[in-house]
Short mmCIF file of C-alpha atoms and ligand atoms in Angstrom, two decimals:
data_model
loop_
_atom_site.label_atom_id
_atom_site.label_comp_id
_atom_site.label_asym_id
_atom_site.label_seq_id
_atom_site.Cartn_x
_atom_site.Cartn_y
_atom_site.Cartn_z
CA MET A 1026 219.59 107.64 81.42
CA VAL A 1027 217.88 104.57 82.90
CA VAL A 1028 216.45 104.25 86.40
CA SER A 1029 215.81 100.75 87.77
CA SER A 1030 214.55 99.68 91.16
CA ALA A 1031 214.63 96.43 93.13
CA PRO A 1032 213.05 95.39 96.45
CA GLY A 1033 214.55 94.54 99.82
CA LYS A 1034 213.49 91.38 101.67
CA VAL A 1035 212.91 89.71 105.00
CA TYR A 1036 213.92 86.16 105.79
CA LEU A 1037 210.93 84.13 106.93
CA PHE A 1038 213.46 81.36 107.62
CA GLY A 1039 216.95 80.13 106.92
CA GLU A 1040 219.53 82.95 106.82
CA HIS A 1041 223.11 81.88 107.55
CA ALA A 1042 222.28 78.17 107.15
CA VAL A 1043 221.59 78.90 103.46
CA VAL A 1044 225.29 79.69 103.03
CA TYR A 1045 226.01 75.99 103.78
CA GLY A 1046 223.45 74.53 101.39
CA GLU A 1047 220.40 74.42 103.67
CA PRO A 1048 217.17 75.84 102.20
CA ALA A 1049 215.93 79.35 103.02
CA VAL A 1050 212.74 81.32 102.36
CA PRO A 1051 213.20 85.07 101.87
CA CYS A 1052 210.23 87.29 100.90
CA ALA A 1053 210.57 90.53 98.92
CA ILE A 1054 209.04 93.58 100.63
CA GLU A 1055 207.68 96.86 99.28
CA ARG A 1056 210.79 98.90 100.10
CA ARG A 1057 213.04 99.61 97.15
CA ALA A 1058 216.45 100.82 96.12
CA ARG A 1059 216.54 102.94 92.94
CA VAL A 1060 219.67 103.23 90.88
CA SER A 1061 220.05 105.54 87.90
CA ALA A 1062 222.80 105.00 85.35
CA GLU A 1063 223.84 107.47 82.68
CA ALA A 1064 226.61 106.58 80.23
CA ARG A 1065 229.61 108.95 80.14
CA ASP A 1066 231.94 109.87 77.31
CA ASP A 1067 234.94 108.62 79.29
CA ASP A 1068 235.63 105.44 81.31
CA ARG A 1069 235.10 107.01 84.75
CA ILE A 1070 232.48 106.07 87.34
CA ARG A 1071 230.89 108.80 89.42
CA VAL A 1072 228.65 107.63 92.27
CA HIS A 1073 226.20 109.83 94.15
CA ALA A 1074 224.73 108.01 97.17
CA GLU A 1075 223.03 110.22 99.76
CA ASP A 1076 222.48 107.39 102.25
CA LEU A 1077 226.13 106.45 102.54
CA SER A 1078 227.99 108.19 105.34
CA LEU A 1079 231.44 107.93 106.85
CA ASN A 1080 231.94 108.42 110.57
CA GLY A 1081 234.54 111.13 110.22
CA PHE A 1082 237.54 111.35 107.93
CA THR A 1083 240.82 113.22 107.67
CA VAL A 1084 241.94 115.36 104.75
CA GLU A 1085 245.64 116.04 104.15
CA TYR A 1086 246.76 118.91 101.92
CA SER A 1087 249.48 121.50 101.52
CA ASP A 1088 249.89 124.71 99.51
CA SER A 1089 252.66 123.16 97.44
CA SER A 1090 250.71 120.08 96.40
CA ASP A 1091 249.04 119.91 93.01
CA GLY A 1092 245.72 120.81 94.57
CA ALA A 1093 244.20 117.34 94.79
CA PRO A 1094 243.38 116.73 98.46
CA ASP A 1095 244.35 113.32 99.76
CA VAL A 1096 241.28 112.06 101.64
CA ASP A 1097 242.39 109.74 104.38
CA ALA A 1098 239.34 107.51 104.73
CA ALA A 1099 240.39 103.91 105.33
CA GLU A 1100 240.41 101.95 102.07
CA SER A 1101 238.23 99.31 103.77
CA LEU A 1102 235.60 101.96 104.64
CA VAL A 1103 235.50 103.29 101.10
CA GLN A 1104 235.34 99.73 99.78
CA ALA A 1105 232.49 98.87 102.19
CA GLY A 1106 230.67 101.95 100.94
CA ILE A 1107 230.97 101.52 97.19
CA GLY A 1108 231.89 97.84 96.89
CA TYR A 1109 228.46 96.63 95.75
CA ILE A 1110 227.92 99.47 93.26
CA ASP A 1111 231.39 98.96 91.89
CA ALA A 1112 230.78 95.21 91.48
CA ALA A 1113 227.40 95.92 89.82
CA VAL A 1114 229.04 98.27 87.31
CA GLU A 1115 231.65 95.59 86.53
CA GLN A 1116 228.85 93.07 85.88
CA ALA A 1117 226.97 95.52 83.63
CA ARG A 1118 230.15 96.25 81.62
CA ASP A 1119 230.84 92.53 81.29
CA ALA A 1120 227.27 91.69 80.21
CA ALA A 1121 227.39 94.41 77.55
CA GLY A 1122 230.92 93.54 76.42
CA GLU A 1123 231.98 97.13 77.13
CA PRO A 1124 234.75 96.88 79.73
CA ASP A 1125 235.54 100.61 79.52
CA ALA A 1126 232.00 102.01 79.77
CA GLY A 1127 231.81 104.98 82.15
CA PHE A 1128 228.72 105.90 84.19
CA ASP A 1129 227.21 108.57 86.38
CA ILE A 1130 225.36 106.55 89.03
CA THR A 1131 222.84 107.78 91.59
CA VAL A 1132 221.53 105.58 94.42
CA GLU A 1133 218.38 106.31 96.42
CA SER A 1134 216.95 103.77 98.79
CA GLU A 1135 214.10 103.13 101.23
CA ILE A 1136 216.01 100.18 102.72
CA PRO A 1137 218.20 100.81 105.79
CA LEU A 1138 221.82 99.84 105.18
CA GLY A 1139 223.29 96.71 106.75
CA ALA A 1140 220.11 96.03 108.71
CA GLY A 1141 219.17 92.62 107.31
CA LEU A 1142 216.63 93.87 104.77
CA GLY A 1143 218.89 93.14 101.82
CA SER A 1144 219.91 96.68 100.83
CA SER A 1145 223.08 95.32 99.22
CA ALA A 1146 221.20 92.87 97.00
CA ALA A 1147 218.63 95.54 96.01
CA VAL A 1148 221.31 98.09 95.10
CA THR A 1149 223.35 95.49 93.20
CA THR A 1150 220.36 94.09 91.31
CA ALA A 1151 218.96 97.51 90.37
CA GLY A 1152 222.47 98.69 89.45
CA ILE A 1153 223.07 95.82 87.06
CA ASP A 1154 219.66 96.33 85.43
CA ALA A 1155 220.11 100.09 84.98
CA GLY A 1156 223.73 99.74 83.79
CA THR A 1157 223.02 97.04 81.21
CA ARG A 1158 219.90 98.77 79.85
CA GLU A 1159 221.81 102.03 79.54
CA LEU A 1160 224.30 100.10 77.36
CA GLY A 1161 221.44 98.69 75.26
CA VAL A 1162 221.37 95.19 76.75
CA GLU A 1163 218.29 93.65 78.35
CA LEU A 1164 218.84 90.76 80.79
CA SER A 1165 216.18 88.44 82.20
CA ALA A 1166 215.49 88.52 85.95
CA GLU A 1167 217.34 85.18 86.24
CA GLU A 1168 220.40 86.56 84.44
CA ILE A 1169 220.42 89.63 86.68
CA ALA A 1170 220.09 87.37 89.75
CA GLU A 1171 223.08 85.31 88.60
CA ARG A 1172 225.24 88.38 88.02
CA ALA A 1173 224.14 90.04 91.26
CA TYR A 1174 225.04 86.84 93.13
CA ARG A 1175 228.54 86.91 91.62
CA ALA A 1176 228.87 90.56 92.63
CA GLU A 1177 227.84 89.86 96.26
CA LEU A 1178 230.14 86.85 96.37
CA GLU A 1179 233.05 89.03 95.34
CA VAL A 1180 232.33 91.83 97.82
CA GLN A 1181 231.65 89.40 100.69
CA ASN A 1182 234.97 87.58 100.12
CA GLY A 1183 233.44 84.45 98.65
CA GLU A 1184 230.75 84.11 101.36
CA ALA A 1185 227.23 84.59 99.99
CA SER A 1186 224.17 82.59 99.10
CA ARG A 1187 221.92 83.21 96.11
CA ALA A 1188 218.97 83.96 98.39
CA ASP A 1189 219.02 87.77 98.69
CA THR A 1190 219.89 88.50 95.09
CA PHE A 1191 217.44 85.99 93.58
CA CYS A 1192 214.63 87.31 95.80
CA SER A 1193 215.40 90.92 94.90
CA ALA A 1194 215.56 90.13 91.16
CA THR A 1195 212.32 88.12 90.95
CA GLY A 1196 210.25 89.52 93.85
CA GLY A 1197 207.70 87.48 95.81
CA ALA A 1198 208.46 84.65 98.21
CA VAL A 1199 211.28 82.40 97.05
CA ARG A 1200 212.97 79.18 98.11
CA VAL A 1201 216.71 78.87 97.68
CA GLU A 1202 218.76 75.76 98.31
CA GLY A 1203 222.29 75.85 96.89
CA ASP A 1204 221.97 76.64 93.17
CA ASP A 1205 218.28 75.76 93.12
CA CYS A 1206 216.25 79.00 93.23
CA ARG A 1207 212.50 79.18 92.65
CA GLY A 1208 209.47 81.30 93.38
CA ILE A 1209 206.90 79.77 95.77
CA ASP A 1210 203.27 80.54 96.55
CA ALA A 1211 202.79 82.35 99.82
CA PRO A 1212 199.70 83.74 101.51
CA ASP A 1213 199.67 87.46 102.34
CA LEU A 1214 201.68 87.50 105.54
CA PRO A 1215 201.26 90.25 108.16
CA PHE A 1216 204.92 91.29 108.44
CA VAL A 1217 205.89 93.83 111.09
CA ILE A 1218 209.47 95.05 111.17
CA GLY A 1219 211.37 96.50 114.13
CA PHE A 1220 214.61 98.38 113.45
CA ASP A 1221 217.17 99.18 116.17
CA GLY A 1222 218.84 101.88 114.07
CA GLY A 1223 222.02 99.83 113.88
CA ALA A 1224 223.74 97.57 111.41
CA GLY A 1225 225.75 94.38 111.25
CA ASP A 1226 228.64 93.48 108.97
CA THR A 1227 227.37 90.60 106.82
CA GLY A 1228 230.85 89.32 105.91
CA GLU A 1229 232.06 89.29 109.53
CA LEU A 1230 228.90 87.64 110.89
CA VAL A 1231 229.01 84.92 108.23
CA ALA A 1232 232.69 84.31 109.04
CA GLY A 1233 231.81 84.00 112.75
CA VAL A 1234 229.23 81.29 112.06
CA ARG A 1235 231.69 79.48 109.80
CA ALA A 1236 234.30 79.45 112.58
CA LEU A 1237 231.80 78.10 115.16
CA ARG A 1238 230.64 75.44 112.73
CA GLU A 1239 234.20 74.29 112.14
CA GLU A 1240 235.06 74.27 115.85
CA TYR A 1241 232.00 72.47 117.23
CA ASP A 1242 229.93 69.62 115.83
CA PHE A 1243 226.94 70.93 117.77
CA ALA A 1244 227.21 74.25 115.93
CA ALA A 1245 227.16 72.34 112.62
CA ASP A 1246 224.10 70.47 113.95
CA THR A 1247 222.50 73.82 114.81
CA VAL A 1248 222.95 74.94 111.19
CA GLU A 1249 221.33 71.67 110.03
CA GLY A 1250 218.55 72.22 112.58
CA ILE A 1251 217.76 75.53 110.88
CA GLY A 1252 217.42 73.57 107.62
CA ASP A 1253 214.87 71.28 109.32
CA ILE A 1254 212.91 74.33 110.52
CA VAL A 1255 212.81 75.67 106.96
CA ARG A 1256 211.46 72.36 105.62
CA SER A 1257 208.70 72.39 108.28
CA GLY A 1258 208.12 76.06 107.51
CA GLU A 1259 207.54 75.32 103.83
CA ARG A 1260 204.75 72.91 104.76
CA ALA A 1261 203.19 75.48 107.13
CA LEU A 1262 203.43 78.09 104.38
CA ALA A 1263 201.72 75.82 101.85
CA ALA A 1264 198.96 75.13 104.39
CA GLY A 1265 198.64 78.85 105.21
CA ASP A 1266 199.13 78.01 108.90
CA VAL A 1267 200.29 81.37 110.30
CA GLU A 1268 200.32 80.12 113.89
CA GLU A 1269 202.77 77.36 113.05
CA LEU A 1270 204.86 79.75 110.94
CA GLY A 1271 205.17 81.96 114.03
CA ASP A 1272 206.24 79.06 116.26
CA LEU A 1273 208.87 78.05 113.73
CA MET A 1274 210.14 81.64 113.44
CA ASN A 1275 210.60 81.69 117.23
CA PHE A 1276 212.57 78.44 117.04
CA ASN A 1277 214.66 79.81 114.15
CA HIS A 1278 215.52 82.92 116.18
CA GLY A 1279 216.64 80.74 119.10
CA LEU A 1280 219.08 78.85 116.90
CA LEU A 1281 220.42 82.08 115.33
CA GLU A 1282 220.90 83.41 118.86
CA ALA A 1283 222.83 80.24 119.73
CA LEU A 1284 225.06 80.83 116.69
CA GLY A 1285 225.96 84.24 118.12
CA VAL A 1286 224.39 86.51 115.50
CA SER A 1287 221.67 88.16 117.61
CA SER A 1288 222.17 91.17 119.88
CA ARG A 1289 220.56 92.65 122.97
CA SER A 1290 218.39 95.08 120.99
CA LEU A 1291 217.32 92.40 118.50
CA ASP A 1292 216.38 90.09 121.38
CA GLN A 1293 214.51 92.93 123.12
CA MET A 1294 212.47 93.62 119.98
CA VAL A 1295 211.79 89.90 119.45
CA TRP A 1296 210.47 89.60 123.02
CA ALA A 1297 208.43 92.81 122.75
CA ALA A 1298 206.73 91.39 119.65
CA ARG A 1299 206.01 88.06 121.33
CA ASP A 1300 204.67 89.80 124.46
CA ALA A 1301 202.42 91.93 122.24
CA GLY A 1302 200.83 88.79 120.83
CA ALA A 1303 202.70 88.32 117.55
CA TYR A 1304 202.50 84.79 116.13
CA GLY A 1305 206.29 84.74 116.16
CA ALA A 1306 209.37 86.91 115.72
CA LYS A 1307 212.98 86.53 114.66
CA LEU A 1308 215.93 88.56 113.51
CA THR A 1309 216.22 88.87 109.74
CA GLY A 1310 219.37 88.72 107.63
CA ALA A 1311 222.90 88.59 108.94
CA GLY A 1312 222.04 89.99 112.41
CA GLY A 1313 224.44 91.69 114.82
CA GLY A 1314 222.03 94.66 114.81
CA GLY A 1315 219.37 95.94 112.44
CA CYS A 1316 215.92 94.43 112.02
CA ILE A 1317 213.57 91.80 113.35
CA VAL A 1318 210.50 90.52 111.54
CA ALA A 1319 207.30 89.51 113.33
CA LEU A 1320 203.93 88.21 112.16
CA ASP A 1321 200.96 90.12 113.54
CA PRO A 1322 197.78 91.09 111.68
CA THR A 1323 196.83 93.53 114.48
CA GLU A 1324 198.44 96.88 115.41
CA SER A 1325 199.73 95.51 118.76
CA THR A 1326 203.27 94.56 117.75
CA GLU A 1327 203.95 97.78 115.86
CA THR A 1328 202.70 99.83 118.81
CA ALA A 1329 204.63 97.78 121.37
CA LEU A 1330 207.84 98.05 119.34
CA ARG A 1331 207.53 101.84 119.27
CA TYR A 1332 207.77 101.84 123.07
CA THR A 1333 210.54 99.25 123.27
CA PRO A 1334 213.96 100.47 124.42
CA GLY A 1335 216.44 99.84 121.63
CA CYS A 1336 213.82 100.04 118.88
CA GLU A 1337 214.19 103.11 116.67
CA ASP A 1338 211.50 102.45 114.08
CA ALA A 1339 208.65 100.00 113.54
CA PHE A 1340 206.65 99.57 110.37
CA ARG A 1341 204.49 97.16 108.46
CA ALA A 1342 205.88 95.56 105.30
CA GLU A 1343 203.86 94.14 102.42
CA LEU A 1344 205.05 91.29 100.24
CA ASP A 1345 206.29 92.76 96.93
CA THR A 1346 205.43 90.48 94.03
CA ASP A 1347 207.51 92.64 91.65
CA GLY A 1348 211.24 92.13 91.38
CA VAL A 1349 213.73 94.34 89.58
CA ARG A 1350 212.02 96.76 87.17
CA VAL A 1351 212.62 99.84 85.04
CA GLU A 1352 211.24 103.05 86.53
CA GLU A 1353 212.36 105.61 83.94
CA ARG A 1354 214.33 105.71 80.74
N1 LIG B 751 221.42 103.46 99.59
C1 LIG B 751 222.63 102.93 99.34
N2 LIG B 751 223.57 103.64 98.67
C2 LIG B 751 224.77 103.08 98.42
N3 LIG B 751 225.17 101.85 98.82
C3 LIG B 751 224.28 101.11 99.49
C4 LIG B 751 222.97 101.61 99.79
N4 LIG B 751 222.31 100.64 100.47
C5 LIG B 751 223.18 99.61 100.61
N5 LIG B 751 224.35 99.86 100.03
C6 LIG B 751 225.53 98.97 100.04
O1 LIG B 751 225.21 97.78 100.75
C7 LIG B 751 225.98 97.66 101.95
C8 LIG B 751 225.16 97.03 103.07
O2 LIG B 751 224.96 95.65 102.74
P1 LIG B 751 224.91 94.48 103.82
O3 LIG B 751 226.00 94.68 104.83
O4 LIG B 751 224.88 93.19 103.09
O5 LIG B 751 223.55 94.71 104.57
P2 LIG B 751 222.05 94.47 104.09
O6 LIG B 751 222.12 93.81 102.76
O7 LIG B 751 221.47 93.60 105.14
O8 LIG B 751 221.38 95.80 104.07
C9 LIG B 751 226.44 99.08 102.24
O9 LIG B 751 227.65 99.10 102.98
C10 LIG B 751 226.65 99.64 100.82
O10 LIG B 751 227.87 99.18 100.28
C1 LIG B 752 223.59 85.79 106.38
C2 LIG B 752 223.05 85.63 104.96
O1 LIG B 752 222.40 84.37 104.88
C3 LIG B 752 221.99 86.70 104.64
C4 LIG B 752 222.48 88.13 104.72
O2 LIG B 752 221.43 89.04 104.52
P1 LIG B 752 221.63 90.63 104.68
O3 LIG B 752 222.76 91.01 103.78
O4 LIG B 752 221.96 90.86 106.12
O5 LIG B 752 220.34 91.24 104.27
C5 LIG B 752 224.21 85.66 103.99
C6 LIG B 752 223.86 85.20 102.58
O6 LIG B 752 222.92 84.41 102.41
O7 LIG B 752 224.57 85.60 101.65
MG1 LIG B 753 223.35 92.18 102.15
#
């Protein structure tokens, strides 16, 4: 059995726009998904994932049936639940040249699901690493990033950037622009995260931005404007200018809001952070619900968020310089 882990991330700048070739800067954070993979004698896949839940389901059975209950959970729900793990297993089989390899998989994660902290990329990246190692193949972080990207692309119906998966595979702060992915130097940033307890559907939110961009030239300009913010942000990052980073994060949030991917609770948390004296705050990831990220070296933002209606949890996050890694074998 092999256990691998990979970190989640926050976007300092550039989510959504990165899908259209603009640059983005995600930073890995010290919250990990752990995936264990144990080869089976047959070609079946068994997945145990405690954090996955369905909001109710129907079971149909009768005395005369052959005993196998027919669980009526919508195919799309099941697919949303296990899609990334399934795609990771496919990548591991492909990398090892063992298309019929079976696995017992267990997923444990400190990253809330669908909340913009890159749980899908962490699970996919760790899954590919554990699966390939269990089959005796060792891939570089770059090779895992490439395969995890292909897996996300498939699950998200052809709509994904390389940002989340590259960041999760290599750790640290990274810059992604199209196919160009690289690690960058970043000062220790005082990240504070607010979580509304909710989630957004990455595929749907990306499709919404695509539709706006196709309908209105000004929406396409807004996406390009986010690219300009990222380029300014890179300079502020290199200079270690946290105040300017905060201003640019505020601007980035405004443009994401204009593109329709924020929500009332995300906006409430962003404003609570700003009122508490954070350098800046923005939603992170696909949006729709989930998390915001603020910069504040003091306790003020975390405390303020705890008393903010709509905020369920607030915590500090440290930059994780480690990417995907083996935990046990
Ligand atoms: N702990 C987990 N166990 C199993 N699957 C997970 C886990 N965490 C994330 N996933 C997968 O990732 C999906 C969420 O990914 P996504 O919508 O991209 O949000 P995000 O990447 O922002 O967290 C879940 O629906 C599930 O398929
Ligand atoms: C919206 C997007 O830019 C980031 C999505 O991040 P997350 O899955 O919400 O953590 C999509 C992508 O880059 O693939
Ligand atoms: Mg994701």
